[in-house]
CSV table of C-alpha atoms and ligand atoms in Angstrom, one decimal:
chain,number,residue,atom,x,y,z
A,1,MET,CA,109.9,76.2,113.0
A,2,SER,CA,107.9,79.3,113.0
A,3,ILE,CA,109.7,82.4,111.8
A,4,THR,CA,109.8,85.4,114.1
A,5,MET,CA,109.6,89.0,113.2
A,6,GLN,CA,113.2,89.4,114.6
A,7,GLN,CA,114.5,86.8,112.0
A,8,THR,CA,112.6,88.6,109.2
A,9,MET,CA,113.9,92.0,110.2
A,10,ALA,CA,117.5,90.7,110.5
A,11,VAL,CA,117.3,89.7,106.8
A,12,ILE,CA,115.9,93.0,105.7
A,13,ARG,CA,118.6,94.9,107.8
A,14,LYS,CA,121.3,93.0,105.9
A,15,PHE,CA,120.0,94.7,102.7
A,16,ALA,CA,119.5,98.1,104.3
A,17,PRO,CA,121.2,98.5,107.7
A,18,ASN,CA,120.2,102.1,108.4
A,19,PHE,CA,117.2,103.0,106.2
A,20,THR,CA,114.2,104.4,108.0
A,21,PRO,CA,111.2,105.1,105.8
A,22,LYS,CA,108.5,107.6,106.8
A,23,ILE,CA,105.8,106.1,104.6
A,24,GLY,CA,104.9,102.7,103.2
A,25,ILE,CA,103.2,102.2,99.9
A,26,ILE,CA,101.4,99.0,98.8
A,27,LEU,CA,101.1,98.8,95.0
A,28,GLY,CA,98.2,96.7,93.6
A,29,SER,CA,97.5,95.2,90.2
A,30,GLY,CA,98.8,97.4,87.3
A,31,LEU,CA,100.0,100.1,89.6
A,32,SER,CA,103.7,99.1,89.8
A,33,MET,CA,104.7,102.1,87.6
A,34,VAL,CA,104.5,104.2,90.8
A,35,ALA,CA,107.6,102.3,92.0
A,36,GLU,CA,109.6,103.5,89.0
A,37,GLU,CA,109.5,107.0,90.5
A,38,LEU,CA,111.7,105.8,93.4
A,39,THR,CA,115.3,107.1,93.5
A,40,HIS,CA,118.2,105.2,95.0
A,41,PRO,CA,116.1,102.0,95.4
A,42,ILE,CA,117.3,99.0,97.3
A,43,THR,CA,115.5,96.0,96.0
A,44,ILE,CA,114.6,93.0,98.1
A,45,PRO,CA,112.6,90.1,96.4
A,46,TYR,CA,109.9,88.7,98.6
A,47,GLN,CA,111.4,85.3,98.1
A,48,ALA,CA,114.5,86.5,100.2
A,49,ILE,CA,112.3,87.5,103.1
A,50,PRO,CA,111.6,84.7,105.6
A,51,GLY,CA,107.9,84.3,106.4
A,52,ILE,CA,106.6,85.6,103.0
A,53,HIS,CA,105.3,83.7,100.1
A,54,ALA,CA,105.7,85.5,96.8
A,55,SER,CA,102.8,86.5,94.5
A,56,SER,CA,102.0,84.4,91.4
A,57,VAL,CA,99.6,86.8,89.7
A,58,VAL,CA,100.5,88.5,86.4
A,59,GLY,CA,101.0,92.2,87.1
A,60,HIS,CA,102.5,91.6,90.6
A,61,ALA,CA,106.3,91.8,90.7
A,62,SER,CA,106.7,90.9,94.4
A,63,LEU,CA,109.5,93.2,95.5
A,64,LEU,CA,110.1,95.2,98.6
A,65,LEU,CA,111.8,98.5,97.6
A,66,LEU,CA,113.5,101.0,99.9
A,67,GLY,CA,114.1,104.4,98.3
A,68,TYR,CA,113.1,108.0,98.0
A,69,LEU,CA,110.0,109.6,96.5
A,70,GLN,CA,110.3,113.4,96.3
A,71,ASP,CA,113.3,113.0,98.7
A,72,ILE,CA,111.0,111.4,101.3
A,73,PRO,CA,112.3,107.9,102.5
A,74,VAL,CA,109.6,105.3,101.7
A,75,VAL,CA,109.2,101.5,101.6
A,76,CYS,CA,107.3,100.3,98.6
A,77,LEU,CA,105.6,96.9,98.5
A,78,LYS,CA,105.5,96.2,94.8
A,79,GLY,CA,103.0,93.4,94.4
A,80,ARG,CA,100.8,92.4,97.2
A,81,LEU,CA,99.8,89.0,98.7
A,82,HIS,CA,96.3,87.9,97.9
A,83,LEU,CA,94.3,85.4,100.0
A,84,TYR,CA,92.9,83.9,96.7
A,85,GLU,CA,96.4,82.8,95.8
A,86,GLY,CA,96.5,80.8,99.0
A,87,ALA,CA,98.6,83.4,100.8
A,88,SER,CA,98.1,83.2,104.6
A,89,TYR,CA,97.0,86.0,106.9
A,90,GLU,CA,100.4,85.3,108.6
A,91,SER,CA,102.3,86.3,105.5
A,92,LEU,CA,100.1,89.3,105.1
A,93,CYS,CA,100.8,90.3,108.7
A,94,THR,CA,104.5,89.9,108.3
A,95,LEU,CA,104.7,92.0,105.2
A,96,ILE,CA,102.8,95.0,106.6
A,97,ARG,CA,104.4,94.8,110.0
A,98,ILE,CA,107.8,95.1,108.3
A,99,VAL,CA,106.7,98.6,107.2
A,100,ARG,CA,106.0,99.5,110.9
A,101,GLN,CA,109.2,97.8,112.2
A,102,LEU,CA,111.3,99.7,109.7
A,103,GLY,CA,110.0,102.9,111.3
A,104,ALA,CA,107.2,104.2,109.0
A,105,SER,CA,104.2,105.7,110.6
A,106,GLU,CA,101.9,105.9,107.5
A,107,LEU,CA,100.7,103.5,104.9
A,108,ILE,CA,99.3,104.2,101.5
A,109,VAL,CA,97.3,101.2,100.2
A,110,THR,CA,96.4,101.1,96.5
A,111,GLY,CA,94.4,98.7,94.5
A,112,ALA,CA,92.5,98.0,91.3
A,113,VAL,CA,88.7,98.1,91.7
A,114,GLY,CA,85.5,97.7,89.9
A,115,SER,CA,83.1,100.6,90.3
A,116,LEU,CA,79.6,100.1,91.4
A,117,LYS,CA,78.7,103.7,90.3
A,118,PRO,CA,77.9,103.9,86.6
A,119,GLU,CA,79.1,107.6,86.6
A,120,VAL,CA,82.6,106.6,87.9
A,121,GLY,CA,84.1,104.6,85.0
A,122,HIS,CA,87.5,103.1,84.2
A,123,GLY,CA,90.6,105.3,84.6
A,124,GLU,CA,89.0,107.2,87.6
A,125,VAL,CA,90.7,107.5,91.0
A,126,VAL,CA,88.7,106.7,94.2
A,127,LEU,CA,89.9,107.8,97.6
A,128,LEU,CA,88.6,105.3,100.2
A,129,ASN,CA,86.6,106.6,103.2
A,130,ASP,CA,85.5,103.3,104.6
A,131,HIS,CA,85.2,99.6,103.9
A,132,ILE,CA,83.0,96.5,104.2
A,133,ASN,CA,84.9,93.3,105.0
A,134,PHE,CA,83.5,90.4,103.0
A,135,GLN,CA,86.7,88.4,103.2
A,136,PRO,CA,86.3,85.0,104.9
A,137,GLY,CA,87.9,86.0,108.1
A,138,ASN,CA,90.0,88.7,109.8
A,139,PRO,CA,93.8,88.8,109.9
A,140,LEU,CA,93.7,89.5,113.7
A,141,VAL,CA,92.0,86.2,114.6
A,142,GLY,CA,94.2,84.1,117.0
A,143,ILE,CA,96.5,85.0,119.9
A,144,ASN,CA,97.0,88.8,120.1
A,145,ASP,CA,100.4,90.2,120.6
A,146,GLU,CA,99.7,93.2,122.8
A,147,SER,CA,103.2,94.6,121.9
A,148,ILE,CA,102.0,95.0,118.3
A,149,GLY,CA,98.4,96.3,118.9
A,150,PRO,CA,95.2,95.9,120.9
A,151,ARG,CA,93.0,92.8,121.0
A,152,PHE,CA,89.9,94.7,120.0
A,153,LEU,CA,90.8,97.2,117.3
A,154,SER,CA,88.7,100.2,116.5
A,155,LEU,CA,88.2,100.8,112.7
A,156,GLU,CA,86.3,104.0,113.1
A,157,ASN,CA,88.9,106.2,111.5
A,158,ALA,CA,90.5,103.4,109.4
A,159,TYR,CA,91.0,105.7,106.4
A,160,ASP,CA,92.5,108.7,108.3
A,161,GLU,CA,90.4,111.8,107.9
A,162,GLU,CA,93.3,114.2,108.1
A,163,LEU,CA,95.2,112.3,105.5
A,164,ARG,CA,92.2,112.2,103.2
A,165,GLY,CA,92.0,116.0,103.5
A,166,ILE,CA,95.6,116.3,102.5
A,167,PHE,CA,95.1,113.9,99.6
A,168,LEU,CA,92.1,115.9,98.2
A,169,ARG,CA,94.0,119.1,98.5
A,170,VAL,CA,96.9,117.7,96.6
A,171,ALA,CA,94.6,116.4,93.9
A,172,THR,CA,92.9,119.8,93.6
A,173,GLN,CA,96.3,121.4,93.2
A,174,LEU,CA,97.2,118.9,90.5
A,175,ASN,CA,93.8,119.3,88.8
A,176,ILE,CA,93.2,115.6,89.0
A,177,PRO,CA,89.5,114.6,89.8
A,178,VAL,CA,89.3,112.2,92.7
A,179,HIS,CA,86.1,110.5,93.9
A,180,GLN,CA,85.5,109.1,97.4
A,181,GLY,CA,83.8,105.9,98.4
A,182,VAL,CA,83.4,102.7,100.3
A,183,TYR,CA,85.5,99.5,99.4
A,184,ILE,CA,83.9,96.1,99.6
A,185,SER,CA,86.6,93.4,99.8
A,186,LEU,CA,85.8,89.9,98.4
A,187,LEU,CA,88.0,86.8,98.3
A,188,GLY,CA,87.8,86.2,94.6
A,189,PRO,CA,89.4,85.0,92.4
A,190,SER,CA,86.1,84.7,90.4
A,191,PHE,CA,84.5,88.0,89.6
A,192,GLU,CA,81.1,88.8,91.1
A,193,THR,CA,77.7,87.9,89.6
A,194,PRO,CA,75.4,90.8,88.6
A,195,ALA,CA,73.1,89.8,91.5
A,196,GLU,CA,75.9,90.1,94.0
A,197,ILE,CA,76.8,93.5,92.6
A,198,ARG,CA,73.2,94.7,93.0
A,199,ALA,CA,73.3,93.4,96.6
A,200,TYR,CA,76.6,95.2,97.4
A,201,ARG,CA,75.3,98.5,96.0
A,202,MET,CA,72.3,98.2,98.4
A,203,LEU,CA,74.8,97.6,101.3
A,204,GLY,CA,76.5,100.9,100.6
A,205,ALA,CA,79.6,99.8,98.6
A,206,ASP,CA,81.0,102.1,95.9
A,207,VAL,CA,84.0,100.0,94.7
A,208,VAL,CA,84.7,96.3,94.8
A,209,GLY,CA,88.1,94.5,94.9
A,210,MET,CA,89.9,91.4,96.2
A,211,ALA,CA,92.4,93.0,98.6
A,212,VAL,CA,93.0,96.2,100.6
A,213,VAL,CA,90.8,95.4,103.7
A,214,PRO,CA,93.1,92.8,105.3
A,215,ASP,CA,96.1,95.1,104.7
A,216,VAL,CA,94.2,98.0,106.3
A,217,ILE,CA,93.2,96.0,109.4
A,218,ILE,CA,96.7,94.8,109.9
A,219,ALA,CA,98.1,98.3,109.4
A,220,ARG,CA,95.7,99.9,111.8
A,221,HIS,CA,96.4,97.2,114.4
A,222,CYS,CA,100.2,98.0,114.4
A,223,GLY,CA,99.5,101.7,114.5
A,224,LEU,CA,100.0,102.8,110.9
A,225,ARG,CA,97.8,105.6,109.7
A,226,VAL,CA,96.2,104.6,106.4
A,227,THR,CA,95.3,106.2,103.2
A,228,GLY,CA,93.5,104.0,100.7
A,229,VAL,CA,93.4,105.0,97.0
A,230,CYS,CA,92.1,102.9,94.2
A,231,ALA,CA,92.2,102.8,90.4
A,232,VAL,CA,88.9,102.0,88.7
A,233,THR,CA,89.7,99.4,86.0
A,234,ASN,CA,86.1,98.6,85.1
A,235,LEU,CA,82.4,99.0,85.9
A,236,ALA,CA,81.4,96.1,88.1
A,237,VAL,CA,79.7,93.1,86.5
A,238,GLY,CA,76.2,93.9,85.2
A,239,LEU,CA,76.7,97.6,84.9
A,240,SER,CA,78.3,97.6,81.5
A,241,PRO,CA,78.0,95.4,78.4
A,242,GLU,CA,81.9,95.0,78.5
A,243,ARG,CA,83.1,91.8,80.0
A,244,VAL,CA,85.3,92.0,83.1
A,245,THR,CA,88.6,90.2,82.7
A,246,HIS,CA,92.0,90.4,84.4
A,247,GLU,CA,93.6,91.6,81.2
A,248,ALA,CA,91.1,94.5,80.9
A,249,THR,CA,91.8,95.4,84.6
A,250,LEU,CA,95.5,95.6,83.8
A,251,HIS,CA,95.0,97.7,80.7
A,252,TYR,CA,92.6,100.2,82.2
A,253,GLY,CA,94.5,100.2,85.5
A,254,GLU,CA,97.3,101.8,83.6
A,255,ILE,CA,95.2,104.9,82.8
A,256,ALA,CA,94.4,105.5,86.4
A,257,ALA,CA,98.0,104.6,87.3
A,258,ARG,CA,99.2,107.5,85.3
A,259,LYS,CA,97.2,109.8,87.6
A,260,LEU,CA,98.5,108.0,90.7
A,261,VAL,CA,102.1,108.5,89.5
A,262,LYS,CA,101.4,112.2,89.9
A,263,LEU,CA,99.2,112.1,92.9
A,264,ILE,CA,101.1,109.7,95.2
A,265,PRO,CA,104.6,111.4,95.0
A,266,ALA,CA,102.9,114.8,95.6
A,267,PHE,CA,101.0,113.4,98.6
A,268,VAL,CA,104.1,111.7,100.0
A,269,LYS,CA,106.0,114.9,99.9
A,270,GLU,CA,103.2,116.8,101.6
A,271,VAL,CA,102.8,114.2,104.3
A,272,GLY,CA,106.5,113.4,104.6
A,273,LEU,CA,107.4,117.0,105.3
A,274,ALA,CA,104.6,117.3,107.9
A,275,ILE,CA,105.6,114.2,110.1
B,301,LIG,N1,85.7,92.9,90.9
B,301,LIG,C1,86.6,92.5,91.8
B,301,LIG,N2,87.9,92.9,91.8
B,301,LIG,C2,88.3,93.8,90.9
B,301,LIG,C3,87.4,94.2,89.9
B,301,LIG,C4,86.0,93.8,89.9
B,301,LIG,O1,85.2,94.2,89.1
B,301,LIG,N3,88.1,95.1,89.1
B,301,LIG,C5,89.3,95.1,89.6
B,301,LIG,N4,89.5,94.3,90.6
């Protein structure tokens, strides 16, 4: 039997009958310390949510948290679903549509990335201004539910320009340098070859990762405004003598995460008070 959104929401509403978040936040690899800033959290393991298969990757805790950041009600997805784990687009859609169904209008998508720019090294923060979808498919393939969003979705302003402006202003106030760039999304789980990285640079990509883009497409489809912000954990393969490993991405992700722990709550406050 296929699980409907109504069944999914009924389970979430048992945990939190009246909670209405303004903003959703997806936390990628090594970025879960942002969730520790939440006050009065209600915790729902993904396993308890019908229609979602939990993440198996080290560094992903797989919890849906409802709580407050700087007194703004938020829903936090701690641990994302990756296609390389075998997660389906259906699960991904369910998870992100929960954010919208709960009442949020904004989504902050975070992730660990490799940098294609030698001058933007590990520990740096990159605000996304566009993407290139190199995933094998699109989460919107199939029958379209018009009550959720349009059949042919525009991705022209996928990473909302107004929100980018607010994010950059907050970063300046906090004196935290933030770069901007284009994310190229690959299936993984193998890292890229040096030749692939050279090709992606020529295509116009600035950072590379194995997530983000499906989340952003689903979010835009259901009407969430998106901010994408990434933690550089390494220089992409071939740009540095250091080997790229998952352990290294977790380690260096923490350095950038410390910046995001300051940036995201301040940004949430600014946006939360404005909407
Ligand atoms: N490639 C792909 N995904 C990544 C990388 C990388 O170099 N670093 C962190 N996530």
